[in-house]
Short mmCIF file of C-alpha atoms in Angstrom, two decimals:
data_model
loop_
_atom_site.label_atom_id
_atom_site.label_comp_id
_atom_site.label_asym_id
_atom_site.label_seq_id
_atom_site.Cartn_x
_atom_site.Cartn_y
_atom_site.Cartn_z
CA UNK A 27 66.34 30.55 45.28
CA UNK A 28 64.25 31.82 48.14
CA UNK A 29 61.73 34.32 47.60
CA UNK A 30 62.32 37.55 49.67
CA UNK A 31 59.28 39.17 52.47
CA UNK A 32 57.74 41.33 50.01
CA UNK A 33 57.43 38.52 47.45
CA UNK A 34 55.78 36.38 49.58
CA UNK A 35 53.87 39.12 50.58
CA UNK A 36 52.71 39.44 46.93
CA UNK A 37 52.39 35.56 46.43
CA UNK A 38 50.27 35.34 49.18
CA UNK A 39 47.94 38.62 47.88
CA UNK A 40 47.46 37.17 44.31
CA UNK A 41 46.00 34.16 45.75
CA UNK A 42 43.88 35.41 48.36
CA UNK A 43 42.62 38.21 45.86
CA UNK A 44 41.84 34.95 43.09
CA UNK A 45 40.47 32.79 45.41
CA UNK A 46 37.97 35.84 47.08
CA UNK A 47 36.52 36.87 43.28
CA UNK A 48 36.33 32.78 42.46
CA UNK A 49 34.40 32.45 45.70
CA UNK A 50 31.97 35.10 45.32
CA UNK A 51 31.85 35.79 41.81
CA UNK A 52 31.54 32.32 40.03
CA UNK A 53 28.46 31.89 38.57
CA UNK A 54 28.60 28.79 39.88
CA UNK A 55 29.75 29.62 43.56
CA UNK A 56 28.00 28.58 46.40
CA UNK A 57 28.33 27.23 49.97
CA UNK A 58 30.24 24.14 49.47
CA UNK A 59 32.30 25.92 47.20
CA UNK A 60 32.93 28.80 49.34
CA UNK A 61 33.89 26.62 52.37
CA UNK A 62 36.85 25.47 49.84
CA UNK A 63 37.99 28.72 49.01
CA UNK A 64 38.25 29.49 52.90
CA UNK A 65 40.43 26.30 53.23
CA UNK A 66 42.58 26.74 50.28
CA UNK A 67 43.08 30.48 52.19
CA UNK A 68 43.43 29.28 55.46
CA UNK A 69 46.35 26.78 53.96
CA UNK A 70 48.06 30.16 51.84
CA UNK A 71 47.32 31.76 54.84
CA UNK A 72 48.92 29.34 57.35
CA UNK A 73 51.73 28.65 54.34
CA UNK A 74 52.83 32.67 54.30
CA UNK A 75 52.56 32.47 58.44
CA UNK A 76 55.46 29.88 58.33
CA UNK A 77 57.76 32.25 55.95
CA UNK A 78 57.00 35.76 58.21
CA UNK A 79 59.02 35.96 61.88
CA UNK A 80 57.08 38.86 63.40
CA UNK A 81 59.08 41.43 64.92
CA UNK A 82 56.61 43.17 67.27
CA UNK A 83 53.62 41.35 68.76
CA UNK A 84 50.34 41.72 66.94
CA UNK A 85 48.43 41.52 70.77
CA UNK A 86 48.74 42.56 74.13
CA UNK A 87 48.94 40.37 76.68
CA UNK A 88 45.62 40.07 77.93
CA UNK A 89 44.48 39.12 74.28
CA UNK A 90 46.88 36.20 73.74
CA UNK A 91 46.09 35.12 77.08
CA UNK A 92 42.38 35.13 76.38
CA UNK A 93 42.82 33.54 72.94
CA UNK A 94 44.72 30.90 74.90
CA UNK A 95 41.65 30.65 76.81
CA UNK A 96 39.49 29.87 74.01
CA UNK A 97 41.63 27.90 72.29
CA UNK A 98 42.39 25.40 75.44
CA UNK A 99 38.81 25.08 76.17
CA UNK A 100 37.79 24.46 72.69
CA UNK A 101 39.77 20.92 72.49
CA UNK A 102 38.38 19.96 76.03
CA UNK A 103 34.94 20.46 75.07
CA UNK A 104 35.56 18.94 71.68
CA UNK A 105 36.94 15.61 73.59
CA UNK A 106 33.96 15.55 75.28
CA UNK A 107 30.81 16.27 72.33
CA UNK A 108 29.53 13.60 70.89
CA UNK A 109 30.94 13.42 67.50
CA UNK A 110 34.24 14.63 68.31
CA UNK A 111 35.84 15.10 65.17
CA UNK A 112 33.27 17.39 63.74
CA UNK A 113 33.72 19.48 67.18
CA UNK A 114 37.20 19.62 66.69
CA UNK A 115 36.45 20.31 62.65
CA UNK A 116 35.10 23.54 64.02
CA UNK A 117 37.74 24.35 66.48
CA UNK A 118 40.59 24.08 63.93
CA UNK A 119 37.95 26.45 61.66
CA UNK A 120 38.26 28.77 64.18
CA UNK A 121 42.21 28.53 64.40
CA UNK A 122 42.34 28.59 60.74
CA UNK A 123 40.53 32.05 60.89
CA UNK A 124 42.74 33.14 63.46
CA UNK A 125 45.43 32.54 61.00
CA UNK A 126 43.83 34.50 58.18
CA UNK A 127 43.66 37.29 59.94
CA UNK A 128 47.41 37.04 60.99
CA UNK A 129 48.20 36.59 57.90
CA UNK A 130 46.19 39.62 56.20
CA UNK A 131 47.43 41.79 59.59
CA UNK A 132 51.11 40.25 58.52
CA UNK A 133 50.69 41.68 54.86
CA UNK A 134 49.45 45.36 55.25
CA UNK A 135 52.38 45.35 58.17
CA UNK A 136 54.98 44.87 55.69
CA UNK A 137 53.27 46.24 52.66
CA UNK A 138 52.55 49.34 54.13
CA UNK A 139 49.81 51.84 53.10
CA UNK A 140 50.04 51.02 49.12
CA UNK A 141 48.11 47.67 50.25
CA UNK A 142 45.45 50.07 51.22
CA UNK A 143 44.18 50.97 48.11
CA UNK A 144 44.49 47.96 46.92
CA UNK A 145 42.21 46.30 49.60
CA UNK A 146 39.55 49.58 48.16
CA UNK A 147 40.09 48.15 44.81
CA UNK A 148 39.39 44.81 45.07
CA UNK A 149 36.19 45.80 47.64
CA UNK A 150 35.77 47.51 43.93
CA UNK A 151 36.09 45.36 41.67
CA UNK A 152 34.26 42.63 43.43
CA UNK A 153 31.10 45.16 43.69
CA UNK A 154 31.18 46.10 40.23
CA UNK A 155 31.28 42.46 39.19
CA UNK A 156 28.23 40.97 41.65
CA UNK A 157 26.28 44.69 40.28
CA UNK A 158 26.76 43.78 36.82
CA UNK A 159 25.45 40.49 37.48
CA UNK A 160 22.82 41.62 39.41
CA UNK A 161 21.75 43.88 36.71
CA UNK A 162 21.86 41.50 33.56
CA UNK A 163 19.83 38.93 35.53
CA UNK A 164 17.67 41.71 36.23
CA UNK A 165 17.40 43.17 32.25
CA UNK A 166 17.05 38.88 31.21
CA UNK A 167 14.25 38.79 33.69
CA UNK A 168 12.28 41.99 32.82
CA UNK A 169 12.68 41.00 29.04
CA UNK A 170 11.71 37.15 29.40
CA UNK A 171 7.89 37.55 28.77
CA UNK A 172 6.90 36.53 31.72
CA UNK A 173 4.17 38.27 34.02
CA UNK A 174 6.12 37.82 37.61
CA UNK A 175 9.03 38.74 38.86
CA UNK A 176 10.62 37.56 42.23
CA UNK A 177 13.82 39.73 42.64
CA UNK A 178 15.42 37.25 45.04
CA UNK A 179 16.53 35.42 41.43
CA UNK A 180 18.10 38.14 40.51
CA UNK A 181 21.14 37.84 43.56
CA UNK A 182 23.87 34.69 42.60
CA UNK A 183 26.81 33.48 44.08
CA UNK A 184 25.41 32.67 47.33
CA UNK A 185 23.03 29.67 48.58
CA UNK A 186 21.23 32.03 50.42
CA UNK A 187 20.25 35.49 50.00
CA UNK A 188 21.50 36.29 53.59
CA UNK A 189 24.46 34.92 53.07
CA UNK A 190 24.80 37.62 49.89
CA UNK A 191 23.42 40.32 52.62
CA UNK A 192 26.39 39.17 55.07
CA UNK A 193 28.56 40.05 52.12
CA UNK A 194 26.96 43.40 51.80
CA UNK A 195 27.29 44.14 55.47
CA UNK A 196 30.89 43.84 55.04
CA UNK A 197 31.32 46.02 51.70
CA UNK A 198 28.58 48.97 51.99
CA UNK A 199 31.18 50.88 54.51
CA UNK A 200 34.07 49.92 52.62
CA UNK A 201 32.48 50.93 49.15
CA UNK A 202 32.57 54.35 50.49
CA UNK A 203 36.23 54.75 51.20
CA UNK A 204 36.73 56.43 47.56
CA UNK A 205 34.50 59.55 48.21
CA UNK A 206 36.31 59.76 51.52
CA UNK A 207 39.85 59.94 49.89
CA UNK A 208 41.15 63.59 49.55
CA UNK A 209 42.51 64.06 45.95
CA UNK A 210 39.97 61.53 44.37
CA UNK A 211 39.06 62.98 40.86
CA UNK A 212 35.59 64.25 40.41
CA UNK A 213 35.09 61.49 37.65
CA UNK A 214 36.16 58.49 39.93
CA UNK A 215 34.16 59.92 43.21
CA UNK A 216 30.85 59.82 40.65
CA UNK A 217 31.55 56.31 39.40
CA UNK A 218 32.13 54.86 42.91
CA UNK A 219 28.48 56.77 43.96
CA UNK A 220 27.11 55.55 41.29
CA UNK A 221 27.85 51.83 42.37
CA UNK A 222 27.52 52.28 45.88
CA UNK A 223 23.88 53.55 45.07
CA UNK A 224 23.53 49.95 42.83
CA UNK A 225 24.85 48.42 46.09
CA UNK A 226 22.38 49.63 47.92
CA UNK A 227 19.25 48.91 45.80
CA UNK A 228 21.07 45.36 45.85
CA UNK A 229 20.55 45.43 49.79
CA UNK A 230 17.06 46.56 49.53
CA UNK A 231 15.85 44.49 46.70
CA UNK A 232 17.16 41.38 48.66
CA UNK A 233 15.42 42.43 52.12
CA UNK A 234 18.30 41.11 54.32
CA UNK A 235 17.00 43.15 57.44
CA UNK A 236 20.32 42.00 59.36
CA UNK A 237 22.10 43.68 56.86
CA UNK A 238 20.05 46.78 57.30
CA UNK A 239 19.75 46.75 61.01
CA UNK A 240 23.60 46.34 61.09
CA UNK A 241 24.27 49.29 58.91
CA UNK A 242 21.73 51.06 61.65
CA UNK A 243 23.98 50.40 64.38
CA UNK A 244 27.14 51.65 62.12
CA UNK A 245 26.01 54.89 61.30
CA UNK A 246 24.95 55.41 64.95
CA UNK A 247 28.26 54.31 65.97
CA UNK A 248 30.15 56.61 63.33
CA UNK A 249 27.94 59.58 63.77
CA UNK A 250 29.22 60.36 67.03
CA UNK A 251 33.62 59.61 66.37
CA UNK A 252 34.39 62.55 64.55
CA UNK A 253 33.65 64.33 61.29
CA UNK A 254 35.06 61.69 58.89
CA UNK A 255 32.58 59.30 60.57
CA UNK A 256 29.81 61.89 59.83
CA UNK A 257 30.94 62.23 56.42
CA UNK A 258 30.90 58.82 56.07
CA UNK A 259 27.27 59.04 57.49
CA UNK A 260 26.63 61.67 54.84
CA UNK A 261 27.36 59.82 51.91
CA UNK A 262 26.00 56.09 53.08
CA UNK A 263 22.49 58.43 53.52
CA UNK A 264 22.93 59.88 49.59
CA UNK A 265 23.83 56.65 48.03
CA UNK A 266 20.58 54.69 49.94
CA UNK A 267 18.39 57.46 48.39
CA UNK A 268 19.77 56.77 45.20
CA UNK A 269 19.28 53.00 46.23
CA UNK A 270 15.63 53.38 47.40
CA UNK A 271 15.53 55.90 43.73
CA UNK A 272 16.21 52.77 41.55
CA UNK A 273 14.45 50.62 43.66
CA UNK A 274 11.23 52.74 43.57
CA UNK A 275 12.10 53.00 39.03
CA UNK A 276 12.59 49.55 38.37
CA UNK A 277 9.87 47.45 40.64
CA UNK A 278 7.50 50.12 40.84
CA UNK A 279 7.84 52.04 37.43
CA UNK A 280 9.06 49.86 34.84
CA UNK A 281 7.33 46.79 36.13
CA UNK A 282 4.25 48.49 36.40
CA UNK A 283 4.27 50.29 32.71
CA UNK A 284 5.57 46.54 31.18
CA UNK A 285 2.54 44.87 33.56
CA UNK A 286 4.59 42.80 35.30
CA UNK A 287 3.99 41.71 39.50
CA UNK A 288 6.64 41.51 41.76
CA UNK A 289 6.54 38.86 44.61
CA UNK A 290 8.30 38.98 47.83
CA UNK A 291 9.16 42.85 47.06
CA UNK A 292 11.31 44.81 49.88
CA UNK A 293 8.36 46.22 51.85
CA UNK A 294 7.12 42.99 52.77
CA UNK A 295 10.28 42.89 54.48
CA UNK A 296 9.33 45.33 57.17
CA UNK A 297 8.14 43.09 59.79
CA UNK A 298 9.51 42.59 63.62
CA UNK A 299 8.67 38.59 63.20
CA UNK A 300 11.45 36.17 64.19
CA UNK A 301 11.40 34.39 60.58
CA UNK A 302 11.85 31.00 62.79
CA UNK A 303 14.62 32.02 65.23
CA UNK A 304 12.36 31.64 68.04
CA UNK A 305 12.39 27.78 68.29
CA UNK A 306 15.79 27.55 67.36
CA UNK A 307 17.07 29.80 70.21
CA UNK A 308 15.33 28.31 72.27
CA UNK A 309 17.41 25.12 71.71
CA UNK A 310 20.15 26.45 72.02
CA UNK A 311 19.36 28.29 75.62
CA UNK A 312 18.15 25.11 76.78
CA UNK A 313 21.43 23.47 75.59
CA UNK A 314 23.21 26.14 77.29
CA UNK A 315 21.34 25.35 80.70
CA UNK A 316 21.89 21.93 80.30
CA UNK A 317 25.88 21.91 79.90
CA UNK A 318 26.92 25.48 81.11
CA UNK A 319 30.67 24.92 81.38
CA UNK A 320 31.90 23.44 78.17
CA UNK A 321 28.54 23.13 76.09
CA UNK A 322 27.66 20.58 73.86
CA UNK A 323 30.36 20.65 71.56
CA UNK A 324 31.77 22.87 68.84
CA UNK A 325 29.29 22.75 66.02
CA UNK A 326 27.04 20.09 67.94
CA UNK A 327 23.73 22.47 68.06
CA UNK A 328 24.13 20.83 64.13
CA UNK A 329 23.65 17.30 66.16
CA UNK A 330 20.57 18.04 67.64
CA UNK A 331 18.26 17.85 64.23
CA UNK A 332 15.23 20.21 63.87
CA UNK A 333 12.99 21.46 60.85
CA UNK A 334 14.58 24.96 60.56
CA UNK A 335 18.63 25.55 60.81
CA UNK A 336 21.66 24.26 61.88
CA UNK A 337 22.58 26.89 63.80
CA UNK A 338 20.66 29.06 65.60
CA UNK A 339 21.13 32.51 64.09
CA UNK A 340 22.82 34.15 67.05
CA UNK A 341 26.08 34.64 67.59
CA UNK A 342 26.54 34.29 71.54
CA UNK A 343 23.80 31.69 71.72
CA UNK A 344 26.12 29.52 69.80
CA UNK A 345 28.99 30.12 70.98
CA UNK A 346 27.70 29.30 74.70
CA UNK A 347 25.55 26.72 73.93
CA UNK A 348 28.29 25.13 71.79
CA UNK A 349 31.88 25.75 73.38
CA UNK A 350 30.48 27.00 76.76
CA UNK A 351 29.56 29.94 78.88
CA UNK A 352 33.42 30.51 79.68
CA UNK A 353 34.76 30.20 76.41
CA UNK A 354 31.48 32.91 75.48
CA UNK A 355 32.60 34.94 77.81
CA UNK A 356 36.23 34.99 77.00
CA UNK A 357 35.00 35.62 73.55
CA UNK A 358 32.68 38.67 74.41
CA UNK A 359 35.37 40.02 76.65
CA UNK A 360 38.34 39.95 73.18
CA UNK A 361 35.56 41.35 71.25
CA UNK A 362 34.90 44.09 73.53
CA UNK A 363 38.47 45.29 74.69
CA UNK A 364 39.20 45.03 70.55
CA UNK A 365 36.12 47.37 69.93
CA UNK A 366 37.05 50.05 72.27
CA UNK A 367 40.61 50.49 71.86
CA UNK A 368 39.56 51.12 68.31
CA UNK A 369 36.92 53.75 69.20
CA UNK A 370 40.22 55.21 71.47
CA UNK A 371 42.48 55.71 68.07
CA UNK A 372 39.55 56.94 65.76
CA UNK A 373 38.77 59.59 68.72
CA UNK A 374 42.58 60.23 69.05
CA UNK A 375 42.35 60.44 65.08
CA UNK A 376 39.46 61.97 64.51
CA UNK A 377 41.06 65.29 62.34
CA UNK A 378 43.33 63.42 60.45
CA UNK A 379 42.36 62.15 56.79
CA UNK A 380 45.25 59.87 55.72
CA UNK A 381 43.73 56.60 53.88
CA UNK A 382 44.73 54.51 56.81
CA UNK A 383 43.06 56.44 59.04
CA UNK A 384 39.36 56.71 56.57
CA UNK A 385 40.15 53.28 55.92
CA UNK A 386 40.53 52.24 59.71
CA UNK A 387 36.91 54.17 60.09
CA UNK A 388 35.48 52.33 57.09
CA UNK A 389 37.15 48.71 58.35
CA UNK A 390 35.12 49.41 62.07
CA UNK A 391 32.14 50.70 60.69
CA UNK A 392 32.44 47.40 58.80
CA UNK A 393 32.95 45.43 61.60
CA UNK A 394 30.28 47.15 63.73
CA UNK A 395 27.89 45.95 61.30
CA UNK A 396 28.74 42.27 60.82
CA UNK A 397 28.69 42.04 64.85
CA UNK A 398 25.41 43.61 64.99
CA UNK A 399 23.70 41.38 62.13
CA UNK A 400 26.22 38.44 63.88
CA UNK A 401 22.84 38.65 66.72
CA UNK A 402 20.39 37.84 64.06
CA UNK A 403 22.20 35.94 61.67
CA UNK A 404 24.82 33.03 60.96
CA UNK A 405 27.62 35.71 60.14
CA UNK A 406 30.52 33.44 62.12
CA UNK A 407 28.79 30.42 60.50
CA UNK A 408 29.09 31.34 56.85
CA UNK A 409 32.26 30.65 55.13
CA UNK A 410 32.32 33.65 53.01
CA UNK A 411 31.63 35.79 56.21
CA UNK A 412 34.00 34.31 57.96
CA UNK A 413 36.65 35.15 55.53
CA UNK A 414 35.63 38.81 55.47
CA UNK A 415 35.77 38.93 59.40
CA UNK A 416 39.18 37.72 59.69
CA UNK A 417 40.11 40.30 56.71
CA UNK A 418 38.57 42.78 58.56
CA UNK A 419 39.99 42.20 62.07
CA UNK A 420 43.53 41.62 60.37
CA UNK A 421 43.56 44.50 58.62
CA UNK A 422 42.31 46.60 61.87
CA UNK A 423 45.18 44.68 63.52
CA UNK A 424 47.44 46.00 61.31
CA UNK A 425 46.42 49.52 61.41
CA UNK A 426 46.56 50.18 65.52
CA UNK A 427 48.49 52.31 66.91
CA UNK A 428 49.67 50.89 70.11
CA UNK A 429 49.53 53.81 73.05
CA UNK A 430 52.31 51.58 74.62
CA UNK A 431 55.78 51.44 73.34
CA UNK A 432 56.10 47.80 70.81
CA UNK A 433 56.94 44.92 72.81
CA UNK A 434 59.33 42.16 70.54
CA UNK A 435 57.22 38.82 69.70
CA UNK A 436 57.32 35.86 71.39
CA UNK A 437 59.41 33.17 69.48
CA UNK A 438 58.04 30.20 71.74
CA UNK A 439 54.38 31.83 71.16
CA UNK A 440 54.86 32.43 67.58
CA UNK A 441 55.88 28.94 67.21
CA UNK A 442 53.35 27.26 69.64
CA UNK A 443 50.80 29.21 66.87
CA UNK A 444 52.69 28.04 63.58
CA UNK A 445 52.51 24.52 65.06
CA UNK A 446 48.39 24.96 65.78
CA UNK A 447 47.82 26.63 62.66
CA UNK A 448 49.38 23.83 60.99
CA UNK A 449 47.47 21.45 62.75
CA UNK A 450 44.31 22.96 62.04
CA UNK A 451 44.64 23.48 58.69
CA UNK A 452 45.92 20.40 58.30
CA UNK A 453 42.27 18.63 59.43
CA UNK A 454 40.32 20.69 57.49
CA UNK A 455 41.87 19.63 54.47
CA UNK A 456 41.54 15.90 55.32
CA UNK A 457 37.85 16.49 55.34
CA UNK A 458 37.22 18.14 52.41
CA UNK A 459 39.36 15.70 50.63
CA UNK A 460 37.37 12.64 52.71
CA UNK A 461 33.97 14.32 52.08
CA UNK A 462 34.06 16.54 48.55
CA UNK A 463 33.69 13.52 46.36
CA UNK A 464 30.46 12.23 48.40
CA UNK A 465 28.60 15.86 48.93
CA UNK A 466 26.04 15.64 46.12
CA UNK A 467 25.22 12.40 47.25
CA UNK A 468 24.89 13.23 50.51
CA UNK A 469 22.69 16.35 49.87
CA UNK A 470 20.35 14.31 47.76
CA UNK A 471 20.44 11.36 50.43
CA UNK A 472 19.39 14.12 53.24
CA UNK A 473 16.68 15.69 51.10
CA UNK A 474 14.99 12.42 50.09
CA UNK A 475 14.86 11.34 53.67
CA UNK A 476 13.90 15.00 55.35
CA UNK A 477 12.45 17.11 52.13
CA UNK A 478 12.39 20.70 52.51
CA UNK A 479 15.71 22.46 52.14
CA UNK A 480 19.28 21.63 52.93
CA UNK A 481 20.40 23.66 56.71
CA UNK A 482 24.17 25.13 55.80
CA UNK A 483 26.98 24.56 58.45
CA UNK A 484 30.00 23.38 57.54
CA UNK A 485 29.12 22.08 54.56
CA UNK A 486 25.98 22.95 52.86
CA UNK A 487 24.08 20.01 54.24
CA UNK A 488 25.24 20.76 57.77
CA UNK A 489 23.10 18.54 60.27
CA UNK A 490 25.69 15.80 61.20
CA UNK A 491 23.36 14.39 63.50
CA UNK A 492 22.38 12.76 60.20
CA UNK A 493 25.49 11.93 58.97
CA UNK A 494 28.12 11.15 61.73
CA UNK A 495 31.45 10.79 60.32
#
């Protein structure tokens, strides 16, 4: 008996929701882990694709041509890299991410504004959880007997603490959906400050300035499309006093009164040093020079070894110096047209305060943000922030009103993609079965032979100039 559209529809939710809290909540998550979860999504993903016709198209014209683009060159200049199969590892990554935002964009389509507030909830609930934790390991640390405190061991879940600061990029604008909502009990609207406010002296304790300077750029963005964005201004500005308040009461205060130091505290933070990038964009402008039309390869700055990262911390750096000027340009280009035809409906918008529309506001403040820390930071590198980019694009997707009347999808182009998708997925799954048994062992092996500390990619040991496979 086949399951009807809003079953798999629900199928396809209770997994993604399980496999989002297992990736970020686990005390025991991390990168390797994470880049799991985002394949066992991208397969659900690819999976509910396969079982959903679209009626209307989900892009114009220029988009799917441009994706078309990107995804043509991407194979060419994987042919060409030097270790081709992890270049075309990271093209089918890319396709896989396409199809995770198809598929979230396919979901709220059919589900319909109910799958709104259930998006807030989980935001929610994931929030609450990582605060709790944040908070025990805080309370375990204050009451250990011991006379220093380093507040970066108080954040879990995540390799790195700017990889937990990627996540917060995503979820501060989202966390603040609830005190947008009209009809939002007085009760409820305190609770959700109250977290956000935790959220925030999360941010600051973990001195992620990416994270900051992309929530900079968001509230300058939002400040000037309407009141809703202003309110949403309004209340990011009261819940990162109340942030900056606990901040101040438990590293200043109570450490102080129980005579304990804190190392590495949040002010130290507020430098304009490059923390490393430098060097590493250095390589990859020089690799950019050196092959302008197709770069070096998908994920092949990672084959060029150096003492600090395996990519180099900036979005269009990498993507030029990897798949190529045109493909970057292509990709800057989507990203741009996207951006602004969203500005056009929250301006057209701008009085009305149904939750898709606050939501829609939230989502591009949200995106805003993880583009703007995407300059400083690996945020289309990480696996958990890739997930939460494709959520967030899908779901903007989902919610555009198209000035143009609907035009019917594609059945050739919609096929073309299932059989890509499929493809992609497809690989990504034969390497984490080929490589998840050996990844300790190769982590070690790397670390004995370098020291220092393991450089993330696409697995948590990421140089494969090291490791070829």
């Amino acid at each position: 008996m086949s399951l009807s559209l809003q079953q798999r529809g629900n199928v396809f939710l209770v997994a993604a929701v399980c496999l989002l809290v297992l990736g970020i909540c686990a005390p025991f998550s991390g990168h390797d882990l994470q880049r799991g979860v985002q394949i066992a999504l991208g397969l659900c993903a690819v999976l509910y694709g396969l079982s959903v016709s679209p009626i209307e198209r989900l892009v114009d014209r220029p988009t799917a041509i441009g994706l078309v683009l990107i995804i043509g060159l991407g194979p060419l200049s994987s042919a060409l890299a030097h270790q081709p199969l992890w270049a075309f590892t990271e093209v089918a990554l890319f396709i896989v991410c396409g199809a995770i935002a198809l598929a979230f964009a396919l979901l709220r389509r059919h589900g319909g504004e109910p799958l709104d507030r259930v998006l807030v909830l989980v935001v929610v609930l994931l929030c609450l959880i990582k605060s709790i934790q944040y908070l025990h390991a805080g309370l375990l640390a204050i009451t250990s007997g011991q006379r220093i405190l380093d507040p970066d061991l108080l954040l879990s879940g995540f390799a790195n603490k700017r990889f937990y600061g990627q996540f917060q990029t995503f979820t501060l604008p989202l966390l603040a959906l609830p005190l947008l909502l009209p009809g939002v009990s007085r009760p409820v609207r305190s609770a959700v400050l109250a977290l956000l406010c935790v959220w925030w002296l999360i941010a600051i304790s973990g001195g992620t300035r990416g994270t900051w300077l992309g929530m900079a750029m968001a509230s300058g963005v939002l400040a000037v499309l309407g009141p809703w964005g202003r309110r949403w201004l309004a209340w990011q500005w009261v819940a990162l006093c109340g942030g900056l308040l606990l901040y101040w009461l438990l590293f200043t205060v109570l450490v102080g009164y129980l005579g304990i130091e804190v190392s590495q505290a949040a002010a130290d933070r507020l430098t304009t040093s490059l923390s490393g990038r430098g060097p590493i964009w250095w390589q990859a402008w020089h690799m950019l020079v050196e092959h302008p039309w197709l770069g070096f390869g998908p994920m092949h700055f990672a084959d060029i070894a150096n003492n600090i990262a395996a990519h180099p911390h900036q979005a269009i750096l990498q993507w030029a110096s990897e798949w190529g000027m045109p493909s970057a340009l292509c990709v800057a280009i989507l990203a741009w047209r996207a951006s602004w035809a969203t500005v056009g409906v929250l301006r057209e918008r701008a009085q009305f305060a149904t939750c898709a529309d606050l939501l829609r506001t939230c989502l591009f403040a949200s995106l805003i943000g993880a583009l703007t820390q995407s300059m400083v930071d690996g945020v289309i590198v990480m696996p958990n922030s890739q997930v939460w980019l494709a959520l967030v694009v899908g779901w903007l997707m989902a919610l555009h009103a198209w000035r143009a009347p609907a035009t019917p999808a594609l059945p050739l182009a919609w096929g073309a993609w299932n059989v890509a998708s499929v493809l992609a997925v497809g690989l990504l799954v034969w390497v984490a079965v080929r490589d998840l048994p050996h990844l300790q062992q190769a982590q070690q092996r790397y670390l004995d032979t370098r020291g220092g500390y393991l450089q993330p990619r696409f697995w948590a040991q990421g140089v494969i100039a090291l490791s070829p496979p």
